[in-house]
């Protein structure tokens, strides 16, 4: 069953010079998939994520998430749709410093007035899955970057969203923390069945995905799938990036092991 289906998506930013950021994008993500979006800087990755996540409307084209068109919803229903159906993870974590880790994680359930017993059970389940049960009473400034991002992932999946969207989730992390965070996405995907769409520049992070879609100049350029071996997939990603990624500068930020 498809969770995300986009067809004929176009996004044009008007200004002194108009930018055609997305050109005729067709894309389907099935339930339980873990999909990465890669491409050179300015290729349209964040624009695609913003259009899918209903932050930025397309000029033309269709977006269906779990068989409904979020752009047809009223403002109020769209806010509820985002909170219940979508999970978001950002590069800079977006946690509230005044709250504990536990309070940050249950925030979406608090907003939906869920009973305390349900919140507690779900908190236990997601924090065990992401291996952060021992930091629940800490403030976000007392924990590491990797722990902050795992807290953000826990907050994003506690509502069991149909689609988890992440924009450069390892962009602010060192390579060790990046691995731990990507293992957390993989755990959410494999053990909780969460469908994930993740934008990244980082081939190591991307190697945890099952399928990578490459965008260039706002168009779909290539697609590769992972087999059994993550190391082989990592090399395949580097090869594809060097073919589609444009100039060698695009590869300058690659972290090797
Ligand atoms: N709000 C905006 N107004 C005008 N142009 C924009 C806006 N947002 C993005 N663009 C342009 O649209 C194109 C795609 O940008 P986008 O941010 O989606 O690329 P990206 O692949 O995510 O880049 P990066 O990897 O550098 O984050 C770029 O040419 C960018 O300059």
GROMACS .gro file of N, CA, C and O and ligand atoms in nm, residues 11 13-15 17 19-22 38-48 50 56 167-168 199 201 215 218 250, ligand 1:
model
  147
   11UNK      N    1   0.713   2.319  -0.852
   11UNK     CA    2   0.721   2.431  -0.758
   11UNK      C    3   0.811   2.538  -0.819
   11UNK      O    4   0.927   2.513  -0.853
   13UNK      N    5   0.954   2.922  -0.749
   13UNK     CA    6   0.968   3.037  -0.660
   13UNK      C    7   0.978   3.162  -0.747
   13UNK      O    8   1.064   3.168  -0.835
   14UNK      N    9   0.888   3.256  -0.723
   14UNK     CA   10   0.896   3.379  -0.803
   14UNK      C   11   0.987   3.478  -0.732
   14UNK      O   12   1.007   3.469  -0.613
   15UNK      N   13   1.042   3.568  -0.805
   15UNK     CA   14   1.133   3.668  -0.749
   15UNK      C   15   1.189   3.743  -0.867
   15UNK      O   16   1.129   3.740  -0.976
   17UNK      N   17   1.441   3.664  -1.033
   17UNK     CA   18   1.456   3.555  -1.130
   17UNK      C   19   1.375   3.437  -1.075
   17UNK      O   20   1.393   3.399  -0.960
   19UNK      N   21   1.268   3.065  -0.999
   19UNK     CA   22   1.342   2.938  -0.988
   19UNK      C   23   1.243   2.823  -0.996
   19UNK      O   24   1.148   2.815  -0.917
   20UNK      N   25   1.265   2.735  -1.093
   20UNK     CA   26   1.181   2.616  -1.106
   20UNK      C   27   1.242   2.508  -1.017
   20UNK      O   28   1.326   2.429  -1.061
   21UNK      N   29   1.204   2.507  -0.889
   21UNK     CA   30   1.271   2.421  -0.790
   21UNK      C   31   1.233   2.275  -0.803
   21UNK      O   32   1.314   2.188  -0.772
   22UNK      N   33   1.109   2.246  -0.845
   22UNK     CA   34   1.067   2.107  -0.869
   22UNK      C   35   1.000   2.099  -1.006
   22UNK      O   36   0.913   2.181  -1.038
   38UNK      N   37   1.863   1.240  -0.206
   38UNK     CA   38   1.995   1.302  -0.215
   38UNK      C   39   2.003   1.386  -0.343
   38UNK      O   40   1.921   1.371  -0.434
   39UNK      N   41   2.106   1.470  -0.349
   39UNK     CA   42   2.127   1.551  -0.470
   39UNK      C   43   2.213   1.670  -0.434
   39UNK      O   44   2.231   1.701  -0.316
   40UNK      N   45   2.269   1.737  -0.534
   40UNK     CA   46   2.356   1.851  -0.507
   40UNK      C   47   2.283   1.964  -0.434
   40UNK      O   48   2.160   1.967  -0.432
   41UNK      N   49   2.358   2.054  -0.378
   41UNK     CA   50   2.301   2.171  -0.311
   41UNK      C   51   2.215   2.248  -0.412
   41UNK      O   52   2.256   2.270  -0.526
   42UNK      N   53   2.095   2.286  -0.369
   42UNK     CA   54   2.007   2.363  -0.456
   42UNK      C   55   1.927   2.278  -0.555
   42UNK      O   56   1.857   2.330  -0.640
   43UNK      N   57   1.934   2.145  -0.541
   43UNK     CA   58   1.867   2.059  -0.639
   43UNK      C   59   1.716   2.045  -0.612
   43UNK      O   60   1.643   1.995  -0.698
   44UNK      N   61   1.671   2.085  -0.493
   44UNK     CA   62   1.527   2.082  -0.464
   44UNK      C   63   1.486   1.984  -0.356
   44UNK      O   64   1.366   1.962  -0.335
   45UNK      N   65   1.581   1.930  -0.282
   45UNK     CA   66   1.549   1.827  -0.180
   45UNK      C   67   1.458   1.882  -0.071
   45UNK      O   68   1.355   1.824  -0.039
   46UNK      N   69   1.499   1.997  -0.014
   46UNK     CA   70   1.419   2.055   0.095
   46UNK      C   71   1.284   2.102   0.043
   46UNK      O   72   1.181   2.086   0.111
   47UNK      N   73   1.283   2.155  -0.079
   47UNK     CA   74   1.155   2.198  -0.137
   47UNK      C   75   1.060   2.079  -0.147
   47UNK      O   76   0.943   2.089  -0.110
   48UNK      N   77   1.113   1.964  -0.193
   48UNK     CA   78   1.028   1.844  -0.204
   48UNK      C   79   0.975   1.804  -0.067
   48UNK      O   80   0.856   1.776  -0.050
   50UNK      N   81   0.937   1.995   0.193
   50UNK     CA   82   0.840   2.095   0.240
   50UNK      C   83   0.704   2.081   0.173
   50UNK      O   84   0.600   2.102   0.236
   56UNK      N   85   0.477   2.395   0.236
   56UNK     CA   86   0.486   2.482   0.119
   56UNK      C   87   0.406   2.420   0.005
   56UNK      O   88   0.440   2.310  -0.041
  167UNK      N   89   1.481   1.617   0.772
  167UNK     CA   90   1.565   1.702   0.686
  167UNK      C   91   1.705   1.713   0.746
  167UNK      O   92   1.721   1.776   0.850
  168UNK      N   93   1.802   1.651   0.685
  168UNK     CA   94   1.942   1.652   0.730
  168UNK      C   95   1.953   1.621   0.880
  168UNK      O   96   2.014   1.698   0.955
  199UNK      N   97   1.592   1.345   0.395
  199UNK     CA   98   1.684   1.419   0.307
  199UNK      C   99   1.821   1.422   0.371
  199UNK      O  100   1.834   1.453   0.490
  201UNK      N  101   2.273   1.487   0.286
  201UNK     CA  102   2.391   1.504   0.200
  201UNK      C  103   2.490   1.391   0.225
  201UNK      O  104   2.586   1.375   0.152
  215UNK      N  105   1.801   1.368  -0.686
  215UNK     CA  106   1.737   1.479  -0.757
  215UNK      C  107   1.847   1.568  -0.814
  215UNK      O  108   1.949   1.591  -0.747
  218UNK      N  109   1.592   1.990  -0.976
  218UNK     CA  110   1.448   1.979  -0.953
  218UNK      C  111   1.383   1.858  -1.018
  218UNK      O  112   1.261   1.842  -1.011
  250UNK      N  113   3.084   1.887  -0.440
  250UNK     CA  114   2.966   1.827  -0.377
  250UNK      C  115   3.003   1.712  -0.285
  250UNK      O  116   2.930   1.673  -0.199
  258LIG     N1  117   1.190   3.047  -0.042
  258LIG     C1  118   1.259   3.047  -0.156
  258LIG     N2  119   1.251   3.151  -0.242
  258LIG     C2  120   1.316   3.151  -0.360
  258LIG     N3  121   1.395   3.050  -0.404
  258LIG     C3  122   1.407   2.943  -0.322
  258LIG     C4  123   1.341   2.936  -0.195
  258LIG     N4  124   1.371   2.817  -0.137
  258LIG     C5  125   1.453   2.754  -0.223
  258LIG     N5  126   1.475   2.828  -0.334
  258LIG     C6  127   1.555   2.789  -0.451
  258LIG     O1  128   1.501   2.666  -0.501
  258LIG     C7  129   1.605   2.577  -0.539
  258LIG     C8  130   1.595   2.447  -0.459
  258LIG     O2  131   1.625   2.478  -0.322
  258LIG     P1  132   1.623   2.367  -0.207
  258LIG     O3  133   1.649   2.438  -0.078
  258LIG     O4  134   1.502   2.286  -0.219
  258LIG     O5  135   1.751   2.279  -0.247
  258LIG     P2  136   1.827   2.168  -0.163
  258LIG     O6  137   1.854   2.058  -0.259
  258LIG     O7  138   1.751   2.135  -0.041
  258LIG     O8  139   1.960   2.244  -0.126
  258LIG     P3  140   2.061   2.226  -0.002
  258LIG     O9  141   2.117   2.089  -0.017
  258LIG    O10  142   2.164   2.332  -0.024
  258LIG    O11  143   1.981   2.245   0.124
  258LIG     C9  144   1.737   2.653  -0.518
  258LIG    O12  145   1.775   2.710  -0.641
  258LIG    C10  146   1.700   2.759  -0.416
  258LIG    O13  147   1.782   2.872  -0.431
   0.00000   0.00000   0.00000
